[in-house]
Short mmCIF file of C-alpha atoms in Angstrom, two decimals:
data_model
loop_
_atom_site.label_atom_id
_atom_site.label_comp_id
_atom_site.label_asym_id
_atom_site.label_seq_id
_atom_site.Cartn_x
_atom_site.Cartn_y
_atom_site.Cartn_z
CA MET A 1426 23.40 17.05 16.98
CA ASP A 1427 21.61 19.93 15.21
CA GLN A 1428 24.96 21.07 13.82
CA ASN A 1429 25.51 17.67 12.22
CA ILE A 1430 22.05 17.83 10.68
CA LYS A 1431 22.66 21.35 9.41
CA GLN A 1432 25.88 20.21 7.79
CA ALA A 1433 24.09 17.27 6.17
CA ILE A 1434 21.43 19.64 4.76
CA LEU A 1435 24.06 22.06 3.44
CA ASN A 1436 26.09 19.27 1.87
CA GLY A 1437 23.10 17.52 0.32
CA GLU A 1438 23.75 14.40 2.41
CA THR A 1439 20.06 13.77 2.95
CA SER A 1440 17.48 11.53 1.31
CA LEU A 1441 13.87 12.39 0.56
CA GLY A 1442 11.00 9.95 0.30
CA ILE A 1443 7.49 10.95 -0.77
CA GLU A 1444 4.68 8.40 -0.69
CA PHE A 1445 1.18 8.80 -2.09
CA GLY A 1446 -1.03 6.82 0.27
CA SER A 1447 -4.77 6.35 -0.03
CA THR A 1448 -5.62 9.13 2.43
CA ARG A 1449 -2.35 11.00 2.91
CA ILE A 1450 0.65 12.08 0.88
CA LYS A 1451 3.71 12.18 3.13
CA ALA A 1452 7.20 13.57 2.60
CA ILE A 1453 10.08 12.55 4.88
CA LEU A 1454 13.63 13.88 4.80
CA ILE A 1455 16.24 11.72 6.54
CA ASP A 1456 19.90 12.18 7.43
CA GLN A 1457 22.82 9.79 7.04
CA ARG A 1458 21.82 8.08 10.29
CA PHE A 1459 18.44 7.35 8.66
CA GLU A 1460 16.66 9.51 11.22
CA THR A 1461 13.82 11.81 10.24
CA ILE A 1462 14.83 15.46 9.92
CA ALA A 1463 11.54 16.93 8.71
CA THR A 1464 8.16 15.85 7.42
CA GLY A 1465 5.27 17.25 5.44
CA SER A 1466 1.90 15.87 4.47
CA TYR A 1467 -1.30 16.44 2.54
CA GLU A 1468 -4.63 14.82 3.37
CA TRP A 1469 -6.75 13.65 0.46
CA GLU A 1470 -9.52 11.24 -0.44
CA ASN A 1471 -10.44 9.27 -3.51
CA LEU A 1472 -13.73 10.00 -5.25
CA LEU A 1473 -16.16 7.83 -7.17
CA LEU A 1474 -16.39 9.22 -10.70
CA ASP A 1475 -18.47 7.50 -13.41
CA GLY A 1476 -18.29 4.23 -11.51
CA TYR A 1477 -14.51 4.30 -10.86
CA TRP A 1478 -12.54 5.19 -7.76
CA THR A 1479 -10.05 7.87 -8.77
CA TYR A 1480 -8.02 10.94 -7.80
CA HIS A 1481 -7.85 14.07 -9.95
CA LEU A 1482 -4.48 14.95 -11.49
CA THR A 1483 -4.79 18.42 -9.95
CA ASP A 1484 -5.01 16.84 -6.48
CA ILE A 1485 -1.99 14.64 -7.23
CA LEU A 1486 0.12 17.68 -8.11
CA LYS A 1487 -1.26 19.84 -5.31
CA GLY A 1488 -0.58 17.09 -2.79
CA LEU A 1489 2.97 16.57 -4.06
CA GLN A 1490 3.77 20.27 -3.79
CA THR A 1491 2.03 20.76 -0.43
CA ALA A 1492 3.76 17.81 1.25
CA TYR A 1493 7.15 18.96 -0.06
CA GLN A 1494 6.50 22.58 0.95
CA GLU A 1495 5.51 21.59 4.49
CA MET A 1496 8.65 19.51 4.83
CA LYS A 1497 10.79 22.35 3.47
CA GLN A 1498 9.21 24.86 5.86
CA GLU A 1499 9.96 22.57 8.79
CA VAL A 1500 13.61 22.48 7.73
CA GLU A 1501 13.65 26.29 7.69
CA ARG A 1502 11.96 26.55 11.09
CA LYS A 1503 14.08 23.96 12.88
CA TYR A 1504 17.47 24.54 11.28
CA GLU A 1505 17.23 28.08 9.84
CA LEU A 1506 18.32 26.82 6.44
CA LYS A 1507 16.77 26.90 2.99
CA LEU A 1508 16.54 23.47 1.41
CA THR A 1509 18.15 23.81 -2.02
CA LYS A 1510 19.62 20.36 -2.58
CA VAL A 1511 19.01 16.79 -1.51
CA GLY A 1512 21.33 13.81 -1.93
CA SER A 1513 18.72 11.46 -3.37
CA ILE A 1514 14.96 11.25 -3.88
CA GLY A 1515 12.45 8.45 -4.25
CA PHE A 1516 8.71 8.36 -4.90
CA SER A 1517 6.29 5.64 -3.93
CA ALA A 1518 2.55 5.23 -4.07
CA MET A 1519 -0.34 2.85 -3.67
CA MET A 1520 0.32 -0.06 -6.01
CA HIS A 1521 -1.55 -1.31 -9.05
CA GLY A 1522 -4.23 0.70 -10.80
CA TYR A 1523 -4.21 2.09 -14.29
CA MET A 1524 -2.81 5.31 -15.74
CA ALA A 1525 -2.84 5.26 -19.55
CA PHE A 1526 -1.30 8.04 -21.63
CA ASP A 1527 -1.17 8.92 -25.31
CA SER A 1528 1.94 9.90 -27.27
CA LYS A 1529 1.55 13.53 -26.15
CA GLY A 1530 1.62 12.53 -22.48
CA GLU A 1531 -2.09 13.21 -21.98
CA LEU A 1532 -4.05 11.00 -19.58
CA LEU A 1533 -6.57 9.09 -21.69
CA VAL A 1534 -9.02 8.16 -18.91
CA PRO A 1535 -9.12 9.21 -15.25
CA PHE A 1536 -6.69 7.32 -13.01
CA ARG A 1537 -8.30 4.01 -11.99
CA THR A 1538 -7.02 3.05 -8.56
CA TRP A 1539 -6.39 -0.34 -6.96
CA ARG A 1540 -9.73 0.07 -5.17
CA ASN A 1541 -11.86 -0.64 -8.23
CA ALA A 1542 -13.40 -4.11 -8.33
CA THR A 1543 -14.46 -3.76 -11.98
CA THR A 1544 -12.04 -6.10 -13.76
CA GLY A 1545 -13.33 -9.50 -12.72
CA ALA A 1546 -13.80 -10.88 -16.24
CA ALA A 1547 -10.34 -9.74 -17.36
CA ALA A 1548 -8.61 -11.00 -14.23
CA LYS A 1549 -10.22 -14.43 -14.53
CA GLU A 1550 -9.43 -14.82 -18.23
CA LEU A 1551 -5.80 -13.77 -17.78
CA THR A 1552 -5.36 -16.02 -14.74
CA ASP A 1553 -6.65 -18.99 -16.74
CA LYS A 1554 -4.49 -18.09 -19.73
CA PHE A 1555 -1.25 -17.52 -17.79
CA GLN A 1556 -1.89 -20.09 -15.03
CA PHE A 1557 -0.70 -17.32 -12.77
CA ASN A 1558 -2.94 -15.33 -10.44
CA ILE A 1559 -3.84 -11.94 -11.92
CA PRO A 1560 -5.73 -9.97 -9.25
CA GLU A 1561 -8.40 -7.46 -10.20
CA ARG A 1562 -6.24 -4.59 -8.91
CA TRP A 1563 -3.33 -5.21 -11.28
CA SER A 1564 -2.63 -2.81 -14.12
CA ILE A 1565 -2.79 -5.59 -16.72
CA ALA A 1566 -6.30 -6.53 -15.52
CA HIS A 1567 -7.41 -2.91 -15.92
CA LEU A 1568 -5.89 -2.75 -19.40
CA TYR A 1569 -7.44 -6.01 -20.55
CA GLN A 1570 -10.84 -5.10 -19.09
CA ALA A 1571 -10.71 -1.88 -21.11
CA ILE A 1572 -10.00 -4.02 -24.17
CA LEU A 1573 -12.91 -6.37 -23.37
CA ASN A 1574 -15.16 -3.35 -22.86
CA GLY A 1575 -14.15 -1.99 -26.26
CA GLU A 1576 -13.14 1.34 -24.71
CA GLU A 1577 -12.23 3.86 -27.36
CA HIS A 1578 -9.03 5.06 -25.69
CA VAL A 1579 -7.21 1.72 -26.03
CA PRO A 1580 -5.79 2.10 -29.58
CA GLY A 1581 -4.27 5.45 -28.59
CA ILE A 1582 -2.26 4.10 -25.64
CA ASP A 1583 1.43 4.98 -25.72
CA TYR A 1584 2.33 4.35 -22.06
CA VAL A 1585 0.76 2.60 -19.06
CA THR A 1586 2.15 3.07 -15.57
CA THR A 1587 1.31 3.27 -11.88
CA LEU A 1588 0.94 6.38 -9.76
CA SER A 1589 4.55 6.19 -8.52
CA GLY A 1590 5.77 5.66 -12.08
CA TYR A 1591 3.76 8.69 -13.21
CA ILE A 1592 5.26 11.00 -10.58
CA HIS A 1593 8.76 9.74 -11.38
CA TRP A 1594 8.15 10.33 -15.10
CA LEU A 1595 6.89 13.87 -14.46
CA LEU A 1596 9.98 14.84 -12.47
CA THR A 1597 12.68 12.99 -14.44
CA GLY A 1598 11.30 12.31 -17.91
CA SER A 1599 12.24 8.65 -17.35
CA LYS A 1600 9.66 5.92 -17.93
CA ALA A 1601 10.99 3.79 -15.07
CA ILE A 1602 9.56 1.60 -12.34
CA GLY A 1603 10.95 -0.41 -9.44
CA ILE A 1604 10.62 -4.17 -9.75
CA GLY A 1605 8.34 -4.36 -6.72
CA ASP A 1606 5.82 -1.93 -8.19
CA ALA A 1607 6.25 -3.53 -11.62
CA SER A 1608 5.27 -6.90 -10.14
CA GLY A 1609 1.82 -5.40 -9.45
CA MET A 1610 1.47 -4.40 -13.08
CA PHE A 1611 2.40 -7.66 -14.82
CA PRO A 1612 3.98 -10.98 -13.73
CA ILE A 1613 7.75 -10.99 -13.20
CA ASP A 1614 10.02 -13.82 -14.33
CA GLU A 1615 12.25 -14.54 -11.31
CA ARG A 1616 14.95 -15.88 -13.61
CA THR A 1617 15.23 -12.85 -15.90
CA GLN A 1618 14.09 -10.27 -13.29
CA ASP A 1619 11.92 -8.68 -15.97
CA TYR A 1620 8.34 -8.88 -17.24
CA HIS A 1621 7.50 -12.51 -18.01
CA ALA A 1622 8.23 -12.74 -21.75
CA ALA A 1623 6.09 -15.80 -22.48
CA MET A 1624 3.06 -14.31 -20.74
CA ALA A 1625 3.58 -10.99 -22.52
CA GLY A 1626 3.57 -12.93 -25.79
CA GLN A 1627 0.33 -14.66 -24.79
CA PHE A 1628 -1.23 -11.29 -24.01
CA ASP A 1629 -0.26 -9.92 -27.42
CA GLU A 1630 -1.71 -13.03 -29.08
CA LEU A 1631 -5.05 -12.44 -27.32
CA ASN A 1632 -5.26 -9.01 -28.92
CA ALA A 1633 -3.61 -9.69 -32.28
CA ALA A 1634 -6.86 -9.59 -34.23
CA LYS A 1635 -7.71 -6.14 -32.92
CA GLY A 1636 -4.80 -4.53 -34.78
CA TYR A 1637 -3.62 -2.21 -32.02
CA PRO A 1638 -0.50 -0.23 -32.99
CA TRP A 1639 1.32 -1.33 -29.82
CA LYS A 1640 2.57 -4.49 -28.15
CA LEU A 1641 2.60 -4.89 -24.39
CA ASN A 1642 6.33 -4.43 -23.85
CA ASP A 1643 6.18 -1.19 -25.88
CA ILE A 1644 3.87 0.50 -23.38
CA LEU A 1645 5.19 -0.70 -20.00
CA PRO A 1646 7.85 1.17 -18.00
CA LYS A 1647 11.43 -0.12 -17.82
CA ILE A 1648 12.20 -2.16 -14.69
CA TYR A 1649 14.91 -1.11 -12.23
CA HIS A 1650 16.13 -2.75 -9.01
CA ALA A 1651 16.77 -1.25 -5.58
CA GLY A 1652 20.15 0.45 -5.54
CA GLU A 1653 20.08 1.46 -9.20
CA GLN A 1654 19.69 5.04 -10.35
CA ALA A 1655 16.53 5.49 -12.41
CA GLY A 1656 16.86 9.10 -13.50
CA VAL A 1657 17.71 12.62 -12.32
CA LEU A 1658 15.53 15.55 -11.34
CA THR A 1659 15.10 17.76 -14.40
CA GLU A 1660 14.85 21.56 -14.31
CA ALA A 1661 11.12 21.28 -15.01
CA GLY A 1662 10.80 18.57 -12.36
CA ALA A 1663 12.56 20.69 -9.74
CA ARG A 1664 10.20 23.62 -10.43
CA LEU A 1665 7.21 21.29 -10.26
CA LEU A 1666 8.28 19.86 -6.90
CA ASP A 1667 9.40 23.19 -5.40
CA ALA A 1668 7.38 26.04 -6.87
CA SER A 1669 9.77 28.58 -5.30
CA GLY A 1670 12.49 27.49 -7.71
CA GLU A 1671 15.02 27.04 -4.90
CA LEU A 1672 15.52 23.29 -5.30
CA GLN A 1673 18.42 22.43 -7.59
CA ALA A 1674 18.02 20.06 -10.52
CA GLY A 1675 20.29 17.07 -11.17
CA ILE A 1676 19.42 15.15 -7.99
CA PRO A 1677 19.56 11.36 -8.59
CA LEU A 1678 16.33 9.40 -8.17
CA CYS A 1679 16.02 5.76 -7.19
CA PRO A 1680 13.40 3.53 -8.85
CA PRO A 1681 9.81 4.45 -7.95
CA GLU A 1682 8.18 1.80 -5.80
CA GLY A 1683 4.82 0.66 -4.56
CA ASP A 1684 3.64 0.92 -0.98
CA ALA A 1685 4.09 -2.81 -0.51
CA GLY A 1686 7.80 -2.55 -1.24
CA THR A 1687 8.33 0.47 0.98
CA GLY A 1688 6.45 -1.34 3.74
CA MET A 1689 8.88 -4.25 3.49
CA VAL A 1690 11.82 -1.86 3.73
CA ALA A 1691 10.29 0.12 6.61
CA THR A 1692 9.89 -3.09 8.60
CA ASN A 1693 13.19 -4.74 7.58
CA SER A 1694 11.28 -7.60 5.95
CA VAL A 1695 13.12 -8.36 2.71
CA ARG A 1696 14.88 -11.58 3.80
CA LYS A 1697 13.32 -14.98 3.15
CA ARG A 1698 11.02 -16.32 5.91
CA THR A 1699 10.28 -12.79 7.09
CA GLY A 1700 7.11 -10.85 6.54
CA ASN A 1701 5.33 -7.61 7.24
CA ILE A 1702 1.82 -6.34 7.52
CA SER A 1703 0.90 -2.85 6.37
CA VAL A 1704 -2.29 -1.35 7.72
CA GLY A 1705 -4.22 1.60 6.32
CA THR A 1706 -7.30 2.06 4.13
CA SER A 1707 -6.41 -1.37 2.79
CA VAL A 1708 -4.31 -4.04 4.48
CA PHE A 1709 -1.76 -6.39 3.07
CA ALA A 1710 0.69 -8.96 4.36
CA MET A 1711 3.89 -9.79 2.52
CA ILE A 1712 5.79 -13.01 3.15
CA VAL A 1713 9.18 -13.50 1.44
CA LEU A 1714 9.05 -17.07 0.16
CA GLU A 1715 11.65 -19.84 0.11
CA LYS A 1716 9.92 -21.79 -2.66
CA ASP A 1717 7.13 -21.52 -5.20
CA LEU A 1718 3.55 -22.23 -4.16
CA SER A 1719 2.15 -25.58 -5.28
CA THR A 1720 -0.74 -24.08 -7.25
CA VAL A 1721 -2.47 -20.86 -8.23
CA TYR A 1722 -4.59 -19.17 -5.55
CA PRO A 1723 -6.76 -16.17 -6.42
CA GLU A 1724 -6.28 -14.93 -2.86
CA ILE A 1725 -2.47 -14.80 -3.16
CA ASP A 1726 -0.60 -12.29 -5.31
CA MET A 1727 2.90 -13.23 -6.40
CA VAL A 1728 5.00 -10.06 -6.31
CA THR A 1729 8.60 -9.21 -5.40
CA THR A 1730 10.71 -7.31 -2.91
CA PRO A 1731 12.36 -4.11 -4.21
CA ASP A 1732 15.45 -6.20 -4.96
CA GLY A 1733 13.53 -8.94 -6.80
CA SER A 1734 12.92 -11.79 -4.32
CA PRO A 1735 9.56 -13.62 -4.67
CA VAL A 1736 6.85 -12.64 -2.23
CA GLY A 1737 3.42 -14.06 -1.42
CA MET A 1738 1.11 -11.13 -0.89
CA VAL A 1739 -2.33 -11.21 0.65
CA HIS A 1740 -4.20 -7.97 0.00
CA ALA A 1741 -7.60 -6.95 1.31
CA ASN A 1742 -9.21 -3.79 -0.05
CA ASN A 1743 -10.75 -2.74 3.25
CA CYS A 1744 -9.24 -2.20 6.67
CA SER A 1745 -9.35 1.03 8.67
CA SER A 1746 -11.96 3.16 6.85
CA ASP A 1747 -14.95 1.82 8.78
CA ILE A 1748 -13.10 2.07 12.10
CA ASN A 1749 -12.22 5.68 11.28
CA ALA A 1750 -15.86 6.40 10.48
CA TRP A 1751 -17.02 5.01 13.84
CA VAL A 1752 -14.34 6.96 15.70
CA GLY A 1753 -15.59 10.05 13.88
CA LEU A 1754 -19.09 9.32 15.16
CA PHE A 1755 -17.81 9.00 18.74
CA ARG A 1756 -15.97 12.31 18.28
CA GLU A 1757 -19.26 13.97 17.28
CA PHE A 1758 -20.91 12.57 20.40
CA ALA A 1759 -18.07 13.83 22.62
CA GLU A 1760 -18.28 17.29 21.08
CA ALA A 1761 -22.07 17.32 21.50
CA MET A 1762 -21.40 16.67 25.20
CA GLY A 1763 -19.04 19.62 25.30
CA ILE A 1764 -15.92 17.44 25.44
CA LYS A 1765 -13.05 18.30 23.14
CA ALA A 1766 -11.00 15.15 22.46
CA ASP A 1767 -8.14 14.96 20.00
CA SER A 1768 -7.90 12.09 17.55
CA GLY A 1769 -5.00 10.41 19.31
CA GLN A 1770 -6.88 10.29 22.60
CA LEU A 1771 -10.06 8.99 20.98
CA PHE A 1772 -8.27 6.17 19.18
CA SER A 1773 -6.31 5.27 22.30
CA VAL A 1774 -9.37 5.09 24.57
CA LEU A 1775 -11.52 3.18 22.09
CA PHE A 1776 -8.80 0.74 21.02
CA ASN A 1777 -7.88 -0.06 24.60
CA LYS A 1778 -11.52 -0.84 25.37
CA ALA A 1779 -11.14 -3.74 22.93
CA LEU A 1780 -8.72 -5.37 25.39
CA GLU A 1781 -11.57 -5.62 27.92
CA ALA A 1782 -13.88 -7.45 25.50
CA ASP A 1783 -14.96 -11.06 25.25
CA ALA A 1784 -12.36 -13.05 23.35
CA ASP A 1785 -14.60 -13.49 20.28
CA GLY A 1786 -16.19 -10.04 20.38
CA GLY A 1787 -19.35 -11.15 22.15
CA GLY A 1788 -21.17 -12.54 19.12
CA LEU A 1789 -21.14 -9.26 17.17
CA LEU A 1790 -20.34 -9.14 13.46
CA SER A 1791 -19.03 -6.41 11.18
CA TYR A 1792 -17.97 -5.99 7.56
CA GLY A 1793 -16.09 -2.73 7.00
CA TYR A 1794 -16.47 -2.95 3.23
CA PHE A 1795 -16.25 0.59 1.87
CA SER A 1796 -15.31 -0.96 -1.46
CA GLY A 1797 -15.62 -4.41 -3.00
CA GLU A 1798 -13.59 -7.20 -1.42
CA ASN A 1799 -11.95 -9.59 -3.86
CA ILE A 1800 -10.97 -12.26 -1.32
CA THR A 1801 -14.54 -12.74 -0.14
CA GLY A 1802 -16.15 -12.21 -3.55
CA ILE A 1803 -18.12 -9.08 -2.60
CA GLU A 1804 -18.19 -6.82 -5.67
CA LYS A 1805 -19.52 -3.60 -4.14
CA GLY A 1806 -18.73 -2.03 -0.80
CA ARG A 1807 -21.46 -1.81 1.85
CA PRO A 1808 -20.29 -1.40 5.47
CA LEU A 1809 -22.48 -3.57 7.69
CA PHE A 1810 -22.78 -4.15 11.42
CA VAL A 1811 -24.95 -7.04 12.66
CA ARG A 1812 -25.90 -8.42 16.08
CA SER A 1813 -28.44 -10.82 17.46
CA PRO A 1814 -30.57 -10.26 20.57
CA GLU A 1815 -28.25 -12.67 22.38
CA SER A 1816 -25.05 -10.81 21.48
CA ARG A 1817 -23.16 -9.05 24.27
CA PHE A 1818 -23.46 -5.52 22.90
CA ASN A 1819 -21.13 -3.17 24.73
CA LEU A 1820 -18.38 -0.75 23.77
CA ALA A 1821 -15.54 -3.20 24.39
CA ASN A 1822 -17.06 -5.91 22.18
CA PHE A 1823 -18.07 -3.33 19.58
CA MET A 1824 -14.48 -2.11 19.21
CA ARG A 1825 -12.97 -5.60 19.30
CA THR A 1826 -15.37 -6.76 16.59
CA HIS A 1827 -14.45 -3.90 14.29
CA LEU A 1828 -10.74 -4.49 14.85
CA PHE A 1829 -11.21 -8.22 14.19
CA SER A 1830 -13.23 -7.45 11.06
CA ALA A 1831 -10.47 -5.18 9.74
CA PHE A 1832 -8.30 -8.31 9.43
CA GLY A 1833 -11.01 -10.84 8.51
CA ALA A 1834 -10.44 -10.97 4.75
CA LEU A 1835 -6.67 -10.94 5.28
CA LYS A 1836 -6.97 -13.93 7.60
CA ILE A 1837 -8.60 -16.01 4.83
CA GLY A 1838 -5.61 -15.48 2.56
CA MET A 1839 -2.99 -15.97 5.27
CA ASP A 1840 -4.53 -19.31 6.23
CA ILE A 1841 -3.84 -20.51 2.68
CA LEU A 1842 -0.14 -19.71 3.06
CA THR A 1843 0.32 -21.10 6.55
CA LYS A 1844 -2.16 -24.01 6.65
CA LYS A 1845 -2.33 -25.20 3.02
CA GLU A 1846 1.16 -24.34 1.77
CA ASN A 1847 2.94 -24.70 5.15
CA VAL A 1848 4.91 -21.52 4.57
CA SER A 1849 7.37 -20.93 7.42
CA ILE A 1850 7.40 -17.46 8.94
CA ASP A 1851 10.09 -16.54 11.45
CA SER A 1852 8.80 -13.04 12.14
CA ILE A 1853 6.19 -10.53 11.03
CA LEU A 1854 6.72 -6.83 11.51
CA ALA A 1855 3.79 -4.44 11.44
CA HIS A 1856 3.54 -0.80 10.48
CA GLY A 1857 0.89 1.81 9.83
CA GLY A 1858 -1.06 4.34 11.83
CA LEU A 1859 -3.16 1.71 13.65
CA PHE A 1860 -0.04 0.68 15.59
CA LYS A 1861 0.52 4.16 17.02
CA THR A 1862 -1.74 3.02 19.87
CA PRO A 1863 0.61 0.66 21.75
CA VAL A 1864 -0.15 -3.05 22.18
CA VAL A 1865 -3.75 -3.18 20.93
CA GLY A 1866 -3.16 -3.53 17.20
CA GLN A 1867 -0.33 -5.98 17.78
CA LYS A 1868 -2.48 -8.22 19.99
CA ILE A 1869 -5.27 -8.25 17.41
CA VAL A 1870 -2.93 -9.11 14.52
CA ALA A 1871 -1.05 -11.70 16.60
CA ALA A 1872 -4.40 -13.37 17.34
CA SER A 1873 -5.42 -13.34 13.68
CA MET A 1874 -2.16 -14.82 12.36
CA ASN A 1875 -1.10 -16.85 15.40
CA VAL A 1876 2.51 -15.63 15.08
CA PRO A 1877 4.55 -13.08 17.06
CA ILE A 1878 4.07 -9.52 15.80
CA SER A 1879 6.79 -6.90 16.16
CA VAL A 1880 6.47 -3.16 15.91
CA MET A 1881 9.61 -1.06 15.61
CA ALA A 1882 10.08 2.49 16.80
CA THR A 1883 9.83 3.53 13.15
CA ALA A 1884 6.39 1.91 12.66
CA GLY A 1885 4.47 5.17 12.55
CA GLU A 1886 6.69 6.58 9.79
CA GLY A 1887 5.43 4.02 7.31
CA GLY A 1888 6.13 3.89 3.62
CA ALA A 1889 7.50 7.40 3.08
CA TRP A 1890 10.35 6.61 5.46
CA GLY A 1891 10.88 3.28 3.70
CA MET A 1892 11.08 5.16 0.38
CA ALA A 1893 13.64 7.55 1.82
CA ILE A 1894 15.66 4.51 2.93
CA LEU A 1895 15.60 3.14 -0.63
CA ALA A 1896 16.84 6.51 -1.89
CA ALA A 1897 19.60 6.43 0.75
CA TYR A 1898 20.52 2.87 -0.25
CA MET A 1899 21.08 3.98 -3.84
CA GLN A 1900 23.22 6.88 -2.64
CA ASN A 1901 25.23 5.23 0.14
CA LYS A 1902 25.49 1.48 -0.49
CA GLU A 1903 28.87 -0.13 -0.82
CA GLN A 1904 29.75 -2.01 -3.98
CA GLN A 1905 27.86 -5.34 -4.10
CA GLU A 1906 26.09 -4.56 -0.80
CA ARG A 1907 22.71 -6.30 -0.74
CA LEU A 1908 19.58 -4.50 0.40
CA ASP A 1909 18.92 -6.94 3.27
CA ASP A 1910 22.47 -6.48 4.57
CA PHE A 1911 22.21 -2.69 4.29
CA LEU A 1912 19.01 -2.77 6.33
CA ASP A 1913 20.31 -5.22 8.95
CA HIS A 1914 23.74 -3.72 9.53
CA LYS A 1915 23.13 -0.02 8.98
CA VAL A 1916 19.52 1.07 9.13
CA PHE A 1917 18.06 -1.17 11.85
CA LYS A 1918 21.09 -2.15 13.91
CA ASP A 1919 20.12 0.16 16.79
CA VAL A 1920 16.35 0.33 16.28
CA GLU A 1921 14.32 -0.91 19.22
CA GLY A 1922 11.16 -2.92 18.77
CA GLN A 1923 8.37 -4.49 20.79
CA VAL A 1924 7.31 -8.10 20.21
CA ILE A 1925 3.90 -9.41 21.26
CA HIS A 1926 3.24 -13.15 21.13
CA PRO A 1927 -0.23 -14.52 20.40
CA ASP A 1928 -2.42 -15.25 23.41
CA ALA A 1929 -4.13 -18.63 23.19
CA ALA A 1930 -7.50 -17.24 24.30
CA ASP A 1931 -7.28 -14.43 21.74
CA VAL A 1932 -6.39 -16.89 18.97
CA ALA A 1933 -9.35 -19.11 19.83
CA GLY A 1934 -11.61 -16.07 20.04
CA PHE A 1935 -10.51 -14.85 16.61
CA GLU A 1936 -11.21 -18.32 15.14
CA ARG A 1937 -14.75 -18.22 16.57
CA PHE A 1938 -15.20 -14.73 15.14
CA MET A 1939 -13.99 -15.96 11.74
CA GLN A 1940 -16.60 -18.71 11.75
CA ARG A 1941 -19.29 -16.02 12.08
CA TYR A 1942 -17.47 -13.86 9.53
CA THR A 1943 -17.39 -16.51 6.81
CA GLU A 1944 -20.91 -17.78 7.51
CA GLY A 1945 -22.26 -14.22 7.52
CA LEU A 1946 -20.92 -13.28 4.09
CA ALA A 1947 -24.30 -14.23 2.64
CA ILE A 1948 -25.83 -11.44 4.75
CA GLU A 1949 -23.33 -8.92 3.38
CA GLN A 1950 -24.01 -10.06 -0.19
CA ALA A 1951 -27.78 -9.87 0.37
CA ALA A 1952 -27.42 -6.29 1.63
CA VAL A 1953 -25.43 -5.36 -1.47
CA ASP A 1954 -27.96 -7.06 -3.79
CA HIS A 1955 -30.92 -5.39 -2.08
CA LEU A 1956 -29.46 -1.90 -2.30
CA VAL A 1957 -28.34 -2.35 -5.91
CA GLU A 1958 -31.74 -3.73 -6.97
CA ASN A 1959 -33.41 -0.69 -5.42
CA GLY A 1960 -31.07 1.72 -7.16
CA ARG A 1961 -29.18 2.73 -4.02
CA ASN A 1962 -25.64 2.65 -5.33
#
């Protein structure tokens, strides 16, 4: 087997995916059987700078190079080969946000990530104008808010893109974007498979009096579909990615995508009536739709699969950060007791305690809001844990409550799709680090959505693996072969998965928890208001 892998590395018959997640940049190299050969990663965190959540450009580049270097070193250790060529490459990243550049390629303002809840006025005005939901995270909302704010950088804009589009541009010189990531920048016309021309015209009309030297279509990246080539690795790009200079230029790159699209690929959820849930710092569910929704919902984003099919997306800004913080606290306690526990063991023990809890979490309540939450209308993040004297306060209920809370905002949006719009869902596949602990995460999500939840053996690989698959699809697809067929018949044909069906008691318990969750939002808002009024930002 190793000999086959060595031959694939020597022949450049591999595909590389690198994804910039909220807390980790991960590189995955796969072979022609779509199995992981080597991985590398770089841990990072966003920072709050002048009121905006951001990442420094230096960290973006350092993380890119570190993740690639770790992956390359693993290839050398395991196979005694230097990695000098790759068959295809793809980059993906957290969707949305705002990266605006001038004509010299200089970043005009620090990268504003999806996490910022600062574009409410712009998002509302554009939603009303377009009669199409424009979430606060979307690039167009960030751009229009900058216009409303009268920010001085706006007239100098030459190019606006996402993080994945930026990395792709750096390494290829091509101002390209995959249609899935593009659909989080500006609405897509399903008929033309391009930016919605009429809405772009409306946007330009809104700003006509300001006399900007650009029109919207002039500053957005060109849209590409899964399977198309969107550029090649330049000499400068190769040196940027591999500082040793050993990586050859000329490698074809597939369209850069967002983490939502790579999540759909990683879970084989690009066919209609299928869906996936991706869990990390934020959480989102993607359901591939058979028909348009009857009206505009601010809780539902209309985006696309990487090959352009319409998708209803429910995105909540907060998911695992508060859980991770509590696990960190329990780690400190264990270490203070002289017990050395690794992270995997801590998560496993604590998550499994949740299975021993009361069905509704014993009357406890939690909001893991590290940042503002659009779905529930909370503008600023304030993690909050609340209990009454009558609550059953124990470790099992504590953990179950925090796991329930991680999916509380998501549940509100999903209920719109399933209960108001009667959207049919045949299957939902889940991926993300939370599912590395078997069973627990699946049972919680199955209870929240009241549908069977599957986790495949590839679940822990996440979006970087999905991006590598998209790169492989571009390189290896047959003529006219659709992405869903490629995934079904080649990538996932032998992949095993585990399905967990919702338990009636768990579903009822989650509904009782959600009653507390929605009624208690006033408490969360009061906590935010109190701290803001007292200058504790």
